[in-house]
Short mmCIF file of C-alpha atoms in Angstrom, two decimals:
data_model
loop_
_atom_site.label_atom_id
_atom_site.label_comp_id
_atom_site.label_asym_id
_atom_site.label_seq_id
_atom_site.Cartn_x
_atom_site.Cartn_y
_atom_site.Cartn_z
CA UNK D 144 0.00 0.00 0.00
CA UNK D 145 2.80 2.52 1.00
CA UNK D 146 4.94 1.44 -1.94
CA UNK D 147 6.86 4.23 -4.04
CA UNK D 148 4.36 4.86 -6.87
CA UNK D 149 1.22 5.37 -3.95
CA UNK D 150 3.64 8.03 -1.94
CA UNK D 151 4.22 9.70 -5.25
CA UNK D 152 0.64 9.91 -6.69
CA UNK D 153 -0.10 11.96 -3.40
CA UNK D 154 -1.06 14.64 -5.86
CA UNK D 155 -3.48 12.77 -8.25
CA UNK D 156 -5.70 12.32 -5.84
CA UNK D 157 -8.16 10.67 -8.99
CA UNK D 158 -5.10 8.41 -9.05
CA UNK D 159 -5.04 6.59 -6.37
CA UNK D 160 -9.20 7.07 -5.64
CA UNK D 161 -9.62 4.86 -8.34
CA UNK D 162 -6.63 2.65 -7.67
CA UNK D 163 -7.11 1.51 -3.86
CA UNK D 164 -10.01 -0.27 -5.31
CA UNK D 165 -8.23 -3.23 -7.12
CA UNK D 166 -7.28 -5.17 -4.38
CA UNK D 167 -10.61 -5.40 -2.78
CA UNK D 168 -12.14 -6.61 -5.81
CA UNK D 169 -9.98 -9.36 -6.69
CA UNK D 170 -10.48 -10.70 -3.26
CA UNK D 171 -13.94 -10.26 -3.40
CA UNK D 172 -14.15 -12.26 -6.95
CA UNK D 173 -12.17 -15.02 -5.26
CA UNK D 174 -14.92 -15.48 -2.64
CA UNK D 175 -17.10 -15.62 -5.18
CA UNK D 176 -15.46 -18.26 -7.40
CA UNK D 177 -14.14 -19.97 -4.78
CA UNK D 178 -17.18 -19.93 -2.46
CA UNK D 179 -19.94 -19.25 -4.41
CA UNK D 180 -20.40 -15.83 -2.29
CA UNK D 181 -23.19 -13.22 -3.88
CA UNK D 182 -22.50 -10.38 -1.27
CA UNK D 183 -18.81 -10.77 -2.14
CA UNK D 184 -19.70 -10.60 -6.23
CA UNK D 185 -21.66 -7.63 -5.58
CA UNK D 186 -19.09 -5.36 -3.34
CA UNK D 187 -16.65 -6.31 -6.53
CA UNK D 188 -18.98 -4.61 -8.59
CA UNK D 189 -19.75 -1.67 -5.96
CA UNK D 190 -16.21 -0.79 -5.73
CA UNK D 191 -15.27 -1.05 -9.79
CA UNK D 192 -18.45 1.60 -9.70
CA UNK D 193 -16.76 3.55 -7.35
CA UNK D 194 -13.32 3.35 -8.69
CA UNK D 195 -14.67 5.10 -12.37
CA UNK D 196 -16.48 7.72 -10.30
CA UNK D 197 -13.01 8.59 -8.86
CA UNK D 198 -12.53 10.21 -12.43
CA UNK D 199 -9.51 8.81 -14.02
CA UNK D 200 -11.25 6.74 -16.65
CA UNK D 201 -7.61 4.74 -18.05
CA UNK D 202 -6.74 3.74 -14.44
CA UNK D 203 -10.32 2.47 -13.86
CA UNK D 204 -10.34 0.61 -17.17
CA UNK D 205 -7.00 -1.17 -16.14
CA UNK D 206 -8.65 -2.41 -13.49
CA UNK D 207 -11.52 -3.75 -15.58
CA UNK D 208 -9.50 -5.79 -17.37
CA UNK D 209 -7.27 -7.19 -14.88
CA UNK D 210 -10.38 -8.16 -12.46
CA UNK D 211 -11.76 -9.78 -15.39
CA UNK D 212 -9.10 -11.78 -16.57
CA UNK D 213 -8.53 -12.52 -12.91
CA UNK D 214 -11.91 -13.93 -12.79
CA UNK D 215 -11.64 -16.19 -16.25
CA UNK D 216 -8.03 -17.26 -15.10
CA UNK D 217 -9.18 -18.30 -11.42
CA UNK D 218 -12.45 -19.71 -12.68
CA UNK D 219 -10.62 -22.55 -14.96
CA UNK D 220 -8.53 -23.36 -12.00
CA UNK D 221 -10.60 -23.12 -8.85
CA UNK D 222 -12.72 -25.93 -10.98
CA UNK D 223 -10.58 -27.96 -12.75
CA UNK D 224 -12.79 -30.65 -13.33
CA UNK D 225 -14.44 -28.39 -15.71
CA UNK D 226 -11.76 -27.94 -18.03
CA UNK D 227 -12.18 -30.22 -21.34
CA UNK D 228 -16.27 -30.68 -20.47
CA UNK D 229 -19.03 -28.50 -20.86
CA UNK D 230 -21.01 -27.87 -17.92
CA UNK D 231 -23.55 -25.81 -18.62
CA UNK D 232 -25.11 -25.11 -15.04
CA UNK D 233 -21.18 -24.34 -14.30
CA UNK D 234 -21.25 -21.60 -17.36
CA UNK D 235 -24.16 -20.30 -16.75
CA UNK D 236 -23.05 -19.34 -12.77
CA UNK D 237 -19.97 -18.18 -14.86
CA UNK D 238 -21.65 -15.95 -17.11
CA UNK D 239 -23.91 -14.66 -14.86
CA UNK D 240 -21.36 -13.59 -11.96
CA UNK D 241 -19.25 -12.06 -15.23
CA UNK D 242 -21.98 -9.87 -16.09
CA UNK D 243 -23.41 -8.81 -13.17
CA UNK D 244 -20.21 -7.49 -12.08
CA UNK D 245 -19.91 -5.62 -15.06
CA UNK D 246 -23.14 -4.15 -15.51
CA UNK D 247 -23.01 -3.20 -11.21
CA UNK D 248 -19.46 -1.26 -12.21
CA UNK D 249 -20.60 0.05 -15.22
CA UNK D 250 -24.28 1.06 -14.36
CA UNK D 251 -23.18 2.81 -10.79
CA UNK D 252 -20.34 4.62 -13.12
CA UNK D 253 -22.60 6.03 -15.57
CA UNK D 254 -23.53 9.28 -14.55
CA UNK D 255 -19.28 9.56 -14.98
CA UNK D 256 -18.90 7.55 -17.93
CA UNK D 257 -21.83 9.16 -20.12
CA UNK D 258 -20.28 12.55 -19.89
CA UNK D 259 -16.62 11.52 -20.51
CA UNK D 260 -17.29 9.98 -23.44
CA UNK D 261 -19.18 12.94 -24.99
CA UNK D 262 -16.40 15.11 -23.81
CA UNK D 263 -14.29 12.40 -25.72
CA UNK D 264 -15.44 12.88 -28.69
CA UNK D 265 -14.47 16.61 -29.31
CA UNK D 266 -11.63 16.44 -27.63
CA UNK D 267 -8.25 15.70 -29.57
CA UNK D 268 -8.02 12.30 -28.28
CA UNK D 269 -11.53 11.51 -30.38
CA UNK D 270 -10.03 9.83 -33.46
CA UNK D 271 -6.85 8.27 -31.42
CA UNK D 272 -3.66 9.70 -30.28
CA UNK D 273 -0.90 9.70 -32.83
CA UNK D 274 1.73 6.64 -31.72
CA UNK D 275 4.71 9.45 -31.25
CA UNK D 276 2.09 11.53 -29.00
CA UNK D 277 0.55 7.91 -26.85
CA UNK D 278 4.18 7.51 -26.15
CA UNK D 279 5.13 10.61 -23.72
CA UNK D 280 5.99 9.58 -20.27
CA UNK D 281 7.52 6.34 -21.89
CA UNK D 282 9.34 3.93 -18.80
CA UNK D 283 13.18 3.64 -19.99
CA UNK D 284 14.79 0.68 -19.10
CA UNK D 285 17.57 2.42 -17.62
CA UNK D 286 14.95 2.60 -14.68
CA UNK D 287 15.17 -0.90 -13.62
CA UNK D 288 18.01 0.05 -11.56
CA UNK D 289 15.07 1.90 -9.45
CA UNK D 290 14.22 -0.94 -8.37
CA UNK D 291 16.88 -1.42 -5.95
CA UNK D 292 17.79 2.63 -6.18
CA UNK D 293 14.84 4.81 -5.81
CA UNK D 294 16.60 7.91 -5.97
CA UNK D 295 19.16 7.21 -8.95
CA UNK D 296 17.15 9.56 -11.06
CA UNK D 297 16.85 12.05 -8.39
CA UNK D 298 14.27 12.87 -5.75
CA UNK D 299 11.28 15.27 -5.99
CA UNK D 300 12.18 16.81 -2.93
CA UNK D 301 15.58 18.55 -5.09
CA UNK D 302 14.21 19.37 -8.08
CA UNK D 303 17.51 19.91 -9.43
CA UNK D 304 19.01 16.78 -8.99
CA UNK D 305 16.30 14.94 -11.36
CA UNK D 306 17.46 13.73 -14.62
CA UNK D 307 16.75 11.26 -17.70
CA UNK D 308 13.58 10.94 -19.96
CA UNK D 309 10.97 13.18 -18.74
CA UNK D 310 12.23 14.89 -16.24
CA UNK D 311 9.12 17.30 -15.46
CA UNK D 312 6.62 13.50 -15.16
CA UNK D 313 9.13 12.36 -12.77
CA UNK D 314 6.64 11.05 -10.71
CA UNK D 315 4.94 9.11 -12.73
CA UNK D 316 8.13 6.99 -12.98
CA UNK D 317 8.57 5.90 -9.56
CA UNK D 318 7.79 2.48 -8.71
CA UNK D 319 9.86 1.71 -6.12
CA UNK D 320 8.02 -1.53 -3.62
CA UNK D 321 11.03 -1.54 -1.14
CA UNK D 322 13.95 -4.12 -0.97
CA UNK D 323 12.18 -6.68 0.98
CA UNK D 324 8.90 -6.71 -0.55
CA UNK D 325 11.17 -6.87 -3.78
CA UNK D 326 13.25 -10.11 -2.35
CA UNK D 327 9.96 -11.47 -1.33
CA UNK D 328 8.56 -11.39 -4.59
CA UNK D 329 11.32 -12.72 -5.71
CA UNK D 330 11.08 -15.78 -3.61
CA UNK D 331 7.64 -16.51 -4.26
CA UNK D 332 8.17 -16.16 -8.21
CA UNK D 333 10.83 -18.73 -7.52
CA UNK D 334 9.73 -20.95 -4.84
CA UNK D 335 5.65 -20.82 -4.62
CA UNK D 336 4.17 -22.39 -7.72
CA UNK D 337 0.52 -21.67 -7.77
CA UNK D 338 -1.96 -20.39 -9.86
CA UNK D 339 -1.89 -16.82 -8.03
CA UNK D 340 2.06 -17.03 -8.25
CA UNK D 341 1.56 -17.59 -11.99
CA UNK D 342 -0.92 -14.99 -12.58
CA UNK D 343 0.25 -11.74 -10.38
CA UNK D 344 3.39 -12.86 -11.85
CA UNK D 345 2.56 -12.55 -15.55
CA UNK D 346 0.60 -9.44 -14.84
CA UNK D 347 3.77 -7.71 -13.54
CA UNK D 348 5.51 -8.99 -16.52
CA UNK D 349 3.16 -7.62 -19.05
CA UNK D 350 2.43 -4.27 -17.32
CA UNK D 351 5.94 -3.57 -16.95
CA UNK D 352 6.00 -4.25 -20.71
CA UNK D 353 3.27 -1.61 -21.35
CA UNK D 354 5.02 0.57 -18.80
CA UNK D 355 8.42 0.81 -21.02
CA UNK D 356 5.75 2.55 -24.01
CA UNK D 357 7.90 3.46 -26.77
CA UNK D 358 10.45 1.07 -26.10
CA UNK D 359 8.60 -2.35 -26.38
CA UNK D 360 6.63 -3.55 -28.78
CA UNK D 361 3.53 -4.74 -26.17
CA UNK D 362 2.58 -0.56 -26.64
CA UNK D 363 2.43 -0.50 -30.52
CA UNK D 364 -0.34 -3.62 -29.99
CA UNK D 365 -1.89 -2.25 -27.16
CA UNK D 366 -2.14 1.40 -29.04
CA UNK D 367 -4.40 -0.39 -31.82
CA UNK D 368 -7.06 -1.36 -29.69
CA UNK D 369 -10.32 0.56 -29.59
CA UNK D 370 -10.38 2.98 -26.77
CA UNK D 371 -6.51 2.05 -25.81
CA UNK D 372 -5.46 4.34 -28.92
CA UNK D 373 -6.72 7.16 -26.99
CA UNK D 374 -4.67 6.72 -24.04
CA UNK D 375 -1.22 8.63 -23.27
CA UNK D 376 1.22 8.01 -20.92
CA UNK D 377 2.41 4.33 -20.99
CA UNK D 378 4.43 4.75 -17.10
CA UNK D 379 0.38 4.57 -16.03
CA UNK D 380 0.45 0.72 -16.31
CA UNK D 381 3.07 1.12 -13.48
CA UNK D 382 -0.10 1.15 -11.17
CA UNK D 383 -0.62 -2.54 -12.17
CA UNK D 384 3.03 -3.46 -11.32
CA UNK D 385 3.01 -2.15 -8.21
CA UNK D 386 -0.22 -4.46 -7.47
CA UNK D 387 1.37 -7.43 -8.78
CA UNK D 388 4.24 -6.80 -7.08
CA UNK D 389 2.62 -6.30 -3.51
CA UNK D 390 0.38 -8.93 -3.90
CA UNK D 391 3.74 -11.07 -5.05
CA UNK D 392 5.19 -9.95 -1.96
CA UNK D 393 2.73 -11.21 0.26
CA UNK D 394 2.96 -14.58 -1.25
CA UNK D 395 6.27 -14.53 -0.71
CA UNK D 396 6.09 -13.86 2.80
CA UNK D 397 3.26 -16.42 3.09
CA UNK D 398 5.70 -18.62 2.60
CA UNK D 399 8.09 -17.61 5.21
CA UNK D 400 4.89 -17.99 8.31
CA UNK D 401 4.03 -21.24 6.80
CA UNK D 402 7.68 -22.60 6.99
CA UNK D 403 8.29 -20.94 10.39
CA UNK D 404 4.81 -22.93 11.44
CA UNK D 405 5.85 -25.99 10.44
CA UNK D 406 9.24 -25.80 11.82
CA UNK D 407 7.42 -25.08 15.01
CA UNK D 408 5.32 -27.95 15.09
CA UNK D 409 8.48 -30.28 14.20
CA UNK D 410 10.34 -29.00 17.08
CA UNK D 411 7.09 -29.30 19.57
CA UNK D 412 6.90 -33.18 18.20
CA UNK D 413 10.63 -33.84 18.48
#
């Protein structure tokens, strides 16, 4: 939560309004797949409502599409006897928790979304950005030293000592999750197997991909898209690696308690 690109959004508020929400809702789409809970499939739905009225449409739309790739990832795993067979009361329950989680998101946002769309469509971004223009605030890869350095590029605190790419959207380009949290997400990449390994893995993979812009190829696909070819400012899908990198480092340190726990109850047997 207090990870280097939340501290630095301190000033888009809209930023991190519609952010906080992410977590929640992938937990609450786990009870639901998991445990067949319809309070916990409607809060998801409540707070991807409230995330788009925080007003920063791209951010909220990331979220759409990780929560609902979450939700078709985890629902061919958590049901694995359903994969190679068609169960229809299983797709319908499927189906229906997809799409009443959209249209709860969608139909509390649209007193937001309505207007932003017509206010789309005479702005300059109506016909989609130009590739050279979607590509400002572009994620070198000079900054994965930042990873272990925070303040290689400078800090915001001395304006003067900032330097590299886009100097005046250096915070947009902070990312920093803290050694630890990194180490531990290292260790559960490398050491926890499991479908929510695999998944928060890929989806820091891919999102830092996005986040580099102009200098990977994942932008020039994504900037094709409907909708995505109006968006600017690639070092945005750092708010997703963050995410997958907390949630990572939880995993990670999962790991740790259960190991202490067991080594606990081998030394009270022995």
């Amino acid at each position: 939560a207090y990870n280097g690109y939340m501290i630095a959004q301190v000033i888009h508020e809209n930023v991190e309004n519609a952010l906080i929400w992410l977590p929640l809702i992938l937990f609450a789409l786990d009870k639901w797949i998991i445990d067949s809970s319809r309070p916990a499939l409607i809060l998801s739905g409540i707070c991807l409502g409230i995330s788009f009225l925080a007003g920063y449409f791209f951010i909220s739309l990331l979220i759409l599409v990780t929560a609902t790739l979450y939700y078709i990832y985890l629902s061919m795993f958590a049901h694995k006897e359903t994969i190679g067979t068609i169960n229809s009361d299983y797709l319908k329950r499927w189906t229906s928790g997809l799409v009443t989680f959209g249209l709860i998101g969608v139909g509390l946002a649209c007193v937001q979304l309505i207007p932003n769309y017509e206010l789309a469509q005479v702005s300059v971004r109506s016909g989609g950005l130009d590739y050279d223009v979607s590509t400002q605030v572009s994620l070198s890869p000079f900054h994965l030293i930042c990873f272990i350095f925070p303040k290689f590029f400078g800090h915001p605190a001395s304006p003067g000592s900032i330097w590299g790419l886009w100097p005046s959207n250096f915070i947009d380009l902070i990312f920093y999750l803290g050694i630890l949290p990194f180490l531990l997400a290292l260790g559960a990449l490398f050491i926890r197997r499991d479908r929510y390994v695999f998944f928060f893995g890929l989806m820091f993979l891919v999102a830092f991909g996005l986040a580099l812009g102009q200098f990977s190829p994942l932008w020039y696909l994504l900037h094709n898209l409907p909708v995505f070819s109006m968006m600017r400012n690639p070092a945005r899908f750092l708010s997703m690696v963050v995410t997958a990198g907390a949630v990572l480092a939880g995993l990670g340190f999962d790991i740790l308690i259960r190991r202490r726990t067991a080594d606990q109850v081998k030394q009270k047997r022995y």
